[in-house]
């Protein structure tokens, strides 16, 4: 990272040296303390960005995917005597052989814990301590490392291409479905004294998880590959490899390229909203459905997901398909999940703006007036 920063600054110096600003030349050397300051700011930015991404984009989002708000039903029954002063009460002759009662049914639906980010974090702290926002981080890191190694091994055996990379991702995700479910179980359940490897679902659970994981990975890869194929068909790769080509084309071609790039981004955005997020949520509900009975959920959720999952002794098969999981996800829960991701995006964007403002201030502090000259040199003025 420090090498990259040093290269960028050195490149700016080189450009500045080769420019003539009213017959004045200048040169400077980036001090060590300045390099340390820039590097420290960048490291802090990535740490904070990663914390936001994991805490809210992974932990809180997963809880929102599986939570089923509690519903309390209160039934009040009034005896027959309370009808004696009621003008609409039945006549005495009509009461014979009848037991008159008055019932009032009140249904109270508890507000979801994941309705707000603050309430979710507060709930996690009360149930699992301060570091509950990072629960399962070590398992996800180990899963990511294992996933990368297996996928790399697969790509070594077959020629690398867009198709083979997608197939490698799908196959690897399916093979590691039990490992991924382990992380989900750790996130959605109360703290346990068991080691994480003892919480891996049994081998028999592979039959329950492999199919939904395969379909989810396939849908996600199709959603990711579609915009890439569009960009390739439009020939946008040449501008990504060499941005200078974009400045050398005619205004008409430039406008056409901008429209094509916008279409590609819109397709990618809608694929994320309507394919990747719903599919990922459905998979998490499938994984949550096989949470062992001795593990209590850290947020309330229906283990049967509206009766979609029935154990064998109740006449069911003990598993839920990806389609059934999707049907069990109502509009209110989906809207709540979208709000979580929208808030994460806003926080990430705000953090990036702060980072850029701090970096500009630090560059101004380190370089002084030389920074303005570098910017003018880069613009060709």
CSV table of C-alpha atoms in Angstrom, one decimal:
chain,number,residue,atom,x,y,z
A,1,UNK,CA,0.0,0.0,0.0
A,2,UNK,CA,2.8,2.4,0.9
A,3,UNK,CA,4.5,1.5,-2.4
A,4,UNK,CA,1.3,2.5,-4.3
A,5,UNK,CA,1.0,5.8,-2.5
A,6,UNK,CA,4.7,6.5,-3.1
A,7,UNK,CA,4.3,5.6,-6.8
A,8,UNK,CA,1.3,8.0,-7.2
A,9,UNK,CA,3.1,10.9,-5.5
A,10,UNK,CA,6.3,10.2,-7.5
A,11,UNK,CA,4.3,10.1,-10.7
A,12,UNK,CA,2.8,13.5,-9.8
A,13,UNK,CA,6.3,14.9,-9.2
A,14,UNK,CA,7.5,13.6,-12.5
A,15,UNK,CA,4.6,15.2,-14.3
A,16,UNK,CA,5.2,18.5,-12.5
A,17,UNK,CA,8.9,18.4,-13.3
A,18,UNK,CA,8.1,18.1,-17.0
A,19,UNK,CA,5.7,21.0,-17.1
A,20,UNK,CA,6.6,24.7,-17.4
A,21,UNK,CA,4.6,27.0,-15.1
A,22,UNK,CA,5.6,30.5,-16.2
A,23,UNK,CA,9.2,29.3,-16.7
A,24,UNK,CA,9.4,28.1,-13.0
A,25,UNK,CA,10.4,24.6,-12.1
A,26,UNK,CA,10.0,22.9,-8.7
A,27,UNK,CA,10.8,19.7,-7.0
A,28,UNK,CA,10.2,18.2,-3.6
A,29,UNK,CA,10.6,15.0,-1.6
A,30,UNK,CA,7.9,13.3,0.3
A,31,UNK,CA,8.9,13.2,4.0
A,32,UNK,CA,8.8,10.0,5.9
A,33,UNK,CA,6.4,11.3,8.5
A,34,UNK,CA,4.1,12.3,5.6
A,35,UNK,CA,4.1,8.8,4.1
A,36,UNK,CA,3.4,7.4,7.6
A,37,UNK,CA,0.5,9.7,8.0
A,38,UNK,CA,-1.1,8.9,4.7
A,39,UNK,CA,-0.5,5.1,5.2
A,40,UNK,CA,-2.1,5.3,8.7
A,41,UNK,CA,-5.1,7.1,7.5
A,42,UNK,CA,-5.6,4.6,4.7
A,43,UNK,CA,-5.3,1.7,7.1
A,44,UNK,CA,-7.8,3.2,9.5
A,45,UNK,CA,-10.2,3.8,6.6
A,46,UNK,CA,-10.1,0.1,5.6
A,47,UNK,CA,-10.5,-1.0,9.2
A,48,UNK,CA,-13.6,1.2,9.8
A,49,UNK,CA,-15.0,0.3,6.4
A,50,UNK,CA,-14.5,-3.4,7.1
A,51,UNK,CA,-16.1,-3.1,10.5
A,52,UNK,CA,-19.2,-1.5,9.0
A,53,UNK,CA,-19.4,-4.0,6.3
A,54,UNK,CA,-19.2,-7.0,8.6
A,55,UNK,CA,-21.2,-5.7,11.5
A,56,UNK,CA,-24.1,-4.3,9.6
A,57,UNK,CA,-23.8,-5.8,6.1
A,58,UNK,CA,-23.2,-9.4,7.4
A,59,UNK,CA,-24.3,-9.9,11.0
A,60,UNK,CA,-27.3,-7.5,11.2
A,61,UNK,CA,-28.4,-8.3,7.6
A,62,UNK,CA,-28.3,-12.1,8.4
A,63,UNK,CA,-30.4,-11.5,11.5
A,64,UNK,CA,-32.9,-9.5,9.5
A,65,UNK,CA,-33.1,-12.3,7.0
A,66,UNK,CA,-34.2,-14.9,9.5
A,67,UNK,CA,-36.1,-12.9,12.2
A,68,UNK,CA,-39.8,-13.5,12.7
A,69,UNK,CA,-41.4,-11.0,15.0
A,70,UNK,CA,-43.3,-12.4,17.9
A,71,UNK,CA,-47.1,-12.2,17.8
A,72,UNK,CA,-49.1,-12.2,21.0
A,73,UNK,CA,-52.9,-13.1,20.9
A,74,UNK,CA,-55.0,-12.0,23.8
A,75,UNK,CA,-58.6,-13.4,24.1
A,76,UNK,CA,-61.0,-11.9,26.6
A,77,UNK,CA,-64.2,-13.8,27.4
A,78,UNK,CA,-67.1,-12.2,29.2
A,79,UNK,CA,-69.7,-14.3,31.0
A,80,UNK,CA,-73.4,-14.2,30.3
A,81,UNK,CA,-74.3,-12.0,33.2
A,82,UNK,CA,-72.7,-9.0,31.5
A,83,UNK,CA,-75.4,-9.2,28.9
A,84,UNK,CA,-78.3,-8.5,31.2
A,85,UNK,CA,-78.1,-4.7,30.7
A,86,UNK,CA,-77.4,-5.0,27.0
A,87,UNK,CA,-80.5,-3.8,25.0
A,88,UNK,CA,-79.4,-6.1,22.1
A,89,UNK,CA,-79.2,-9.2,24.3
A,90,UNK,CA,-81.3,-12.2,23.2
A,91,UNK,CA,-84.7,-12.7,24.8
A,92,UNK,CA,-85.0,-15.1,27.7
A,93,UNK,CA,-86.8,-17.6,25.4
A,94,UNK,CA,-83.9,-17.4,23.0
A,95,UNK,CA,-81.3,-18.1,25.7
A,96,UNK,CA,-82.5,-21.5,26.5
A,97,UNK,CA,-79.9,-24.1,25.8
A,98,UNK,CA,-77.4,-21.5,24.8
A,99,UNK,CA,-74.2,-20.4,26.6
A,100,UNK,CA,-73.8,-16.8,25.7
A,101,UNK,CA,-70.3,-15.4,25.9
A,102,UNK,CA,-68.6,-12.3,24.6
A,103,UNK,CA,-65.1,-12.6,23.2
A,104,UNK,CA,-62.6,-9.9,22.2
A,105,UNK,CA,-59.5,-11.0,20.3
A,106,UNK,CA,-56.5,-8.7,20.4
A,107,UNK,CA,-53.4,-9.5,18.3
A,108,UNK,CA,-50.2,-7.7,19.3
A,109,UNK,CA,-47.3,-7.9,16.8
A,110,UNK,CA,-43.9,-7.1,18.4
A,111,UNK,CA,-41.7,-4.6,16.6
A,112,UNK,CA,-38.8,-6.5,14.9
A,113,UNK,CA,-35.5,-6.1,16.6
A,114,UNK,CA,-33.7,-5.5,13.3
A,115,UNK,CA,-36.1,-2.7,12.4
A,116,UNK,CA,-33.3,-0.3,13.5
A,117,UNK,CA,-29.5,-0.8,13.5
A,118,UNK,CA,-29.1,0.7,16.9
A,119,UNK,CA,-31.7,-1.5,18.5
A,120,UNK,CA,-30.1,-4.6,16.9
A,121,UNK,CA,-26.6,-3.7,18.2
A,122,UNK,CA,-28.1,-2.9,21.7
A,123,UNK,CA,-29.9,-6.3,21.7
A,124,UNK,CA,-26.7,-8.1,20.6
A,125,UNK,CA,-24.7,-6.4,23.4
A,126,UNK,CA,-27.2,-7.4,26.0
A,127,UNK,CA,-27.2,-11.0,24.9
A,128,UNK,CA,-23.6,-11.6,23.8
A,129,UNK,CA,-21.4,-8.8,25.0
A,130,UNK,CA,-19.6,-5.8,23.4
A,131,UNK,CA,-17.8,-7.8,20.7
A,132,UNK,CA,-21.0,-9.5,19.6
A,133,UNK,CA,-20.9,-7.2,16.5
A,134,UNK,CA,-17.9,-9.3,15.3
A,135,UNK,CA,-19.4,-12.7,16.2
A,136,UNK,CA,-18.4,-15.4,13.8
A,137,UNK,CA,-15.6,-13.3,12.2
A,138,UNK,CA,-13.0,-15.9,12.7
A,139,UNK,CA,-15.2,-18.6,11.1
A,140,UNK,CA,-16.0,-16.4,8.1
A,141,UNK,CA,-12.3,-15.6,7.6
A,142,UNK,CA,-11.4,-19.3,7.7
A,143,UNK,CA,-14.3,-20.0,5.3
A,144,UNK,CA,-13.1,-17.4,2.9
A,145,UNK,CA,-9.5,-18.8,3.0
A,146,UNK,CA,-10.8,-22.3,2.4
A,147,UNK,CA,-13.0,-21.1,-0.4
A,148,UNK,CA,-10.2,-19.3,-2.1
A,149,UNK,CA,-7.8,-22.3,-1.9
A,150,UNK,CA,-10.4,-24.8,-3.2
A,151,UNK,CA,-11.5,-22.4,-6.0
A,152,UNK,CA,-7.8,-21.8,-7.0
A,153,UNK,CA,-7.2,-25.5,-7.1
A,154,UNK,CA,-10.1,-26.1,-9.4
A,155,UNK,CA,-9.0,-23.3,-11.7
A,156,UNK,CA,-5.6,-24.9,-11.9
A,157,UNK,CA,-7.1,-28.1,-13.3
A,158,UNK,CA,-9.1,-26.4,-16.0
A,159,UNK,CA,-8.4,-23.5,-18.4
A,160,UNK,CA,-9.3,-20.1,-16.9
A,161,UNK,CA,-12.2,-18.3,-18.4
A,162,UNK,CA,-15.4,-16.5,-17.3
A,163,UNK,CA,-17.4,-19.7,-17.5
A,164,UNK,CA,-14.9,-21.8,-15.6
A,165,UNK,CA,-14.5,-19.2,-12.9
A,166,UNK,CA,-18.3,-19.1,-12.4
A,167,UNK,CA,-18.4,-23.0,-12.4
A,168,UNK,CA,-15.6,-23.0,-9.9
A,169,UNK,CA,-17.4,-20.6,-7.6
A,170,UNK,CA,-20.7,-22.6,-7.8
A,171,UNK,CA,-18.9,-26.0,-7.1
A,172,UNK,CA,-16.8,-24.6,-4.3
A,173,UNK,CA,-19.9,-22.9,-2.6
A,174,UNK,CA,-21.8,-26.2,-2.8
A,175,UNK,CA,-18.9,-28.3,-1.3
A,176,UNK,CA,-18.5,-25.9,1.6
A,177,UNK,CA,-22.3,-25.5,2.3
A,178,UNK,CA,-22.0,-27.0,5.8
A,179,UNK,CA,-19.1,-24.7,6.6
A,180,UNK,CA,-21.1,-21.7,5.5
A,181,UNK,CA,-24.1,-22.8,7.5
A,182,UNK,CA,-21.9,-23.0,10.6
A,183,UNK,CA,-21.2,-19.3,10.4
A,184,UNK,CA,-24.9,-18.6,10.0
A,185,UNK,CA,-25.7,-20.7,13.1
A,186,UNK,CA,-23.1,-18.9,15.2
A,187,UNK,CA,-24.5,-15.5,14.1
A,188,UNK,CA,-28.2,-16.2,14.7
A,189,UNK,CA,-28.0,-18.1,18.0
A,190,UNK,CA,-27.1,-17.3,21.5
A,191,UNK,CA,-23.4,-17.7,22.6
A,192,UNK,CA,-22.3,-21.3,23.0
A,193,UNK,CA,-19.4,-22.9,24.8
A,194,UNK,CA,-18.9,-25.3,21.9
A,195,UNK,CA,-16.0,-24.8,19.6
A,196,UNK,CA,-17.0,-23.7,16.1
A,197,UNK,CA,-15.9,-27.1,14.5
A,198,UNK,CA,-18.3,-28.8,16.9
A,199,UNK,CA,-21.1,-26.7,15.5
A,200,UNK,CA,-20.6,-27.8,11.9
A,201,UNK,CA,-23.9,-29.5,10.8
A,202,UNK,CA,-23.6,-33.3,10.5
A,203,UNK,CA,-22.9,-35.0,7.2
A,204,UNK,CA,-26.5,-35.8,6.7
A,205,UNK,CA,-27.2,-32.1,6.5
A,206,UNK,CA,-25.3,-31.9,3.2
A,207,UNK,CA,-28.4,-33.3,1.5
A,208,UNK,CA,-30.5,-30.5,3.0
A,209,UNK,CA,-28.0,-27.7,2.1
A,210,UNK,CA,-26.4,-28.7,-1.1
A,211,UNK,CA,-29.4,-28.2,-3.4
A,212,UNK,CA,-30.4,-24.7,-2.1
A,213,UNK,CA,-26.7,-23.6,-2.0
A,214,UNK,CA,-26.2,-24.8,-5.6
A,215,UNK,CA,-29.3,-22.9,-6.9
A,216,UNK,CA,-28.4,-19.8,-4.9
A,217,UNK,CA,-24.8,-19.8,-6.2
A,218,UNK,CA,-26.1,-20.4,-9.8
A,219,UNK,CA,-28.5,-17.5,-9.6
A,220,UNK,CA,-25.9,-15.2,-8.1
A,221,UNK,CA,-23.3,-16.1,-10.8
A,222,UNK,CA,-25.9,-15.5,-13.6
A,223,UNK,CA,-26.6,-12.1,-12.0
A,224,UNK,CA,-22.9,-11.2,-11.9
A,225,UNK,CA,-22.0,-12.5,-15.3
A,226,UNK,CA,-24.9,-10.9,-17.2
A,227,UNK,CA,-23.5,-7.3,-16.9
A,228,UNK,CA,-20.0,-8.5,-17.7
A,229,UNK,CA,-21.2,-10.1,-20.9
A,230,UNK,CA,-23.0,-6.9,-21.8
A,231,UNK,CA,-19.9,-4.9,-21.3
A,232,UNK,CA,-17.9,-7.3,-23.4
A,233,UNK,CA,-20.6,-7.1,-26.2
A,234,UNK,CA,-20.4,-3.3,-26.1
A,235,UNK,CA,-16.6,-3.4,-26.3
A,236,UNK,CA,-16.3,-1.4,-23.0
A,237,UNK,CA,-13.3,-3.5,-21.9
A,238,UNK,CA,-10.9,-1.5,-24.1
A,239,UNK,CA,-11.7,1.7,-22.2
A,240,UNK,CA,-11.2,-0.1,-18.9
A,241,UNK,CA,-7.8,-1.4,-19.9
A,242,UNK,CA,-6.8,1.9,-21.5
A,243,UNK,CA,-8.8,4.9,-20.2
A,244,UNK,CA,-6.9,7.3,-22.6
A,245,UNK,CA,-8.8,5.8,-25.5
A,246,UNK,CA,-12.0,7.3,-24.2
A,247,UNK,CA,-10.6,10.8,-24.6
A,248,UNK,CA,-9.5,10.2,-28.2
A,249,UNK,CA,-12.9,9.2,-29.5
A,250,UNK,CA,-15.4,11.6,-31.1
A,251,UNK,CA,-18.2,13.2,-29.0
A,252,UNK,CA,-20.8,11.0,-30.6
A,253,UNK,CA,-18.9,7.8,-29.8
A,254,UNK,CA,-18.2,9.1,-26.3
A,255,UNK,CA,-21.9,9.7,-25.7
A,256,UNK,CA,-22.8,6.2,-27.0
A,257,UNK,CA,-20.2,4.7,-24.6
A,258,UNK,CA,-21.6,6.6,-21.7
A,259,UNK,CA,-25.1,5.3,-22.4
A,260,UNK,CA,-23.8,1.7,-22.8
A,261,UNK,CA,-21.9,1.9,-19.5
A,262,UNK,CA,-25.0,3.3,-17.8
A,263,UNK,CA,-27.1,0.4,-19.0
A,264,UNK,CA,-24.5,-2.1,-17.8
A,265,UNK,CA,-24.4,-0.5,-14.3
A,266,UNK,CA,-28.3,-0.4,-14.2
A,267,UNK,CA,-28.5,-4.1,-15.1
A,268,UNK,CA,-25.9,-4.9,-12.4
A,269,UNK,CA,-27.8,-2.8,-9.8
A,270,UNK,CA,-31.1,-4.4,-10.5
A,271,UNK,CA,-29.5,-7.8,-10.4
A,272,UNK,CA,-28.2,-7.1,-7.0
A,273,UNK,CA,-31.6,-5.8,-5.7
A,274,UNK,CA,-33.9,-8.4,-7.3
A,275,UNK,CA,-31.7,-11.5,-7.6
A,276,UNK,CA,-28.6,-11.6,-5.4
A,277,UNK,CA,-30.1,-10.2,-2.2
A,278,UNK,CA,-33.3,-12.2,-2.3
A,279,UNK,CA,-31.5,-15.4,-3.2
A,280,UNK,CA,-29.0,-14.9,-0.4
A,281,UNK,CA,-31.8,-14.2,2.1
A,282,UNK,CA,-33.6,-17.4,1.0
A,283,UNK,CA,-30.4,-19.5,1.5
A,284,UNK,CA,-29.9,-18.0,5.0
A,285,UNK,CA,-33.4,-19.1,5.9
A,286,UNK,CA,-32.7,-22.6,4.7
A,287,UNK,CA,-29.5,-22.7,6.8
A,288,UNK,CA,-31.4,-21.3,9.8
A,289,UNK,CA,-34.1,-24.0,9.4
A,290,UNK,CA,-31.6,-26.8,10.5
A,291,UNK,CA,-30.4,-24.9,13.6
A,292,UNK,CA,-30.1,-27.6,16.3
A,293,UNK,CA,-33.0,-27.5,18.8
A,294,UNK,CA,-30.6,-27.0,21.7
A,295,UNK,CA,-29.4,-23.7,20.2
A,296,UNK,CA,-31.7,-20.8,21.0
A,297,UNK,CA,-32.0,-18.0,18.5
A,298,UNK,CA,-30.6,-14.7,19.5
A,299,UNK,CA,-33.5,-13.1,17.7
A,300,UNK,CA,-37.0,-14.6,17.5
A,301,UNK,CA,-37.6,-16.7,14.4
A,302,UNK,CA,-40.0,-19.4,13.4
A,303,UNK,CA,-37.9,-22.6,12.9
A,304,UNK,CA,-40.6,-24.0,10.6
A,305,UNK,CA,-40.9,-20.8,8.7
A,306,UNK,CA,-44.7,-20.8,8.4
A,307,UNK,CA,-44.9,-24.6,8.4
A,308,UNK,CA,-42.5,-25.0,5.4
A,309,UNK,CA,-40.2,-27.2,7.5
A,310,UNK,CA,-41.5,-30.3,9.3
A,311,UNK,CA,-39.4,-32.8,11.0
A,312,UNK,CA,-39.6,-36.5,10.0
A,313,UNK,CA,-41.7,-37.5,13.0
A,314,UNK,CA,-44.3,-34.9,12.0
A,315,UNK,CA,-44.7,-36.2,8.5
A,316,UNK,CA,-42.2,-33.9,6.9
A,317,UNK,CA,-38.8,-34.3,5.2
A,318,UNK,CA,-36.9,-32.0,7.6
A,319,UNK,CA,-35.7,-29.6,4.9
A,320,UNK,CA,-36.8,-26.6,2.9
A,321,UNK,CA,-36.1,-25.8,-0.7
A,322,UNK,CA,-34.8,-22.4,-1.9
A,323,UNK,CA,-38.2,-21.7,-3.5
A,324,UNK,CA,-40.1,-22.5,-0.2
A,325,UNK,CA,-37.6,-20.3,1.7
A,326,UNK,CA,-38.3,-17.5,-0.7
A,327,UNK,CA,-42.0,-17.8,-0.3
A,328,UNK,CA,-41.7,-17.7,3.4
A,329,UNK,CA,-40.0,-14.3,3.2
A,330,UNK,CA,-42.8,-11.7,3.3
A,331,UNK,CA,-42.7,-8.2,1.8
A,332,UNK,CA,-42.3,-6.5,5.2
A,333,UNK,CA,-39.2,-8.5,6.0
A,334,UNK,CA,-37.7,-7.9,2.5
A,335,UNK,CA,-38.3,-4.2,2.9
A,336,UNK,CA,-36.6,-4.3,6.3
A,337,UNK,CA,-33.6,-6.1,4.7
A,338,UNK,CA,-33.3,-3.5,1.9
A,339,UNK,CA,-33.3,-0.7,4.5
A,340,UNK,CA,-30.4,-2.4,6.3
A,341,UNK,CA,-28.3,-2.6,3.0
A,342,UNK,CA,-29.3,1.0,2.1
A,343,UNK,CA,-28.1,2.3,5.5
A,344,UNK,CA,-24.8,0.3,5.1
A,345,UNK,CA,-24.3,1.9,1.7
A,346,UNK,CA,-24.9,5.4,3.1
A,347,UNK,CA,-22.5,4.8,6.0
A,348,UNK,CA,-19.8,3.5,3.6
A,349,UNK,CA,-20.3,6.5,1.4
A,350,UNK,CA,-20.1,9.0,4.2
A,351,UNK,CA,-17.0,7.3,5.5
A,352,UNK,CA,-15.4,7.5,2.1
A,353,UNK,CA,-16.1,11.2,1.8
A,354,UNK,CA,-14.6,11.8,5.2
A,355,UNK,CA,-11.5,9.7,4.2
A,356,UNK,CA,-11.1,11.7,1.0
A,357,UNK,CA,-11.4,15.0,2.9
A,358,UNK,CA,-8.9,13.9,5.4
A,359,UNK,CA,-6.5,12.7,2.7
A,360,UNK,CA,-6.7,16.1,0.9
A,361,UNK,CA,-6.0,17.9,4.1
A,362,UNK,CA,-3.0,15.8,4.9
A,363,UNK,CA,-1.7,16.2,1.4
A,364,UNK,CA,-2.1,19.9,1.8
A,365,UNK,CA,-0.3,19.8,5.1
A,366,UNK,CA,2.6,17.7,3.7
A,367,UNK,CA,3.1,19.3,0.3
A,368,UNK,CA,1.8,22.8,1.0
A,369,UNK,CA,1.6,24.9,-2.2
A,370,UNK,CA,3.2,22.2,-4.2
A,371,UNK,CA,-0.1,20.3,-4.2
A,372,UNK,CA,-1.8,23.0,-6.2
A,373,UNK,CA,1.0,23.0,-8.7
A,374,UNK,CA,0.7,19.2,-9.0
A,375,UNK,CA,-3.0,19.5,-9.7
A,376,UNK,CA,-2.4,22.2,-12.3
A,377,UNK,CA,0.2,20.0,-13.9
A,378,UNK,CA,-2.1,17.0,-14.0
A,379,UNK,CA,-4.8,19.1,-15.7
A,380,UNK,CA,-2.3,20.3,-18.3
A,381,UNK,CA,-2.5,24.0,-17.3
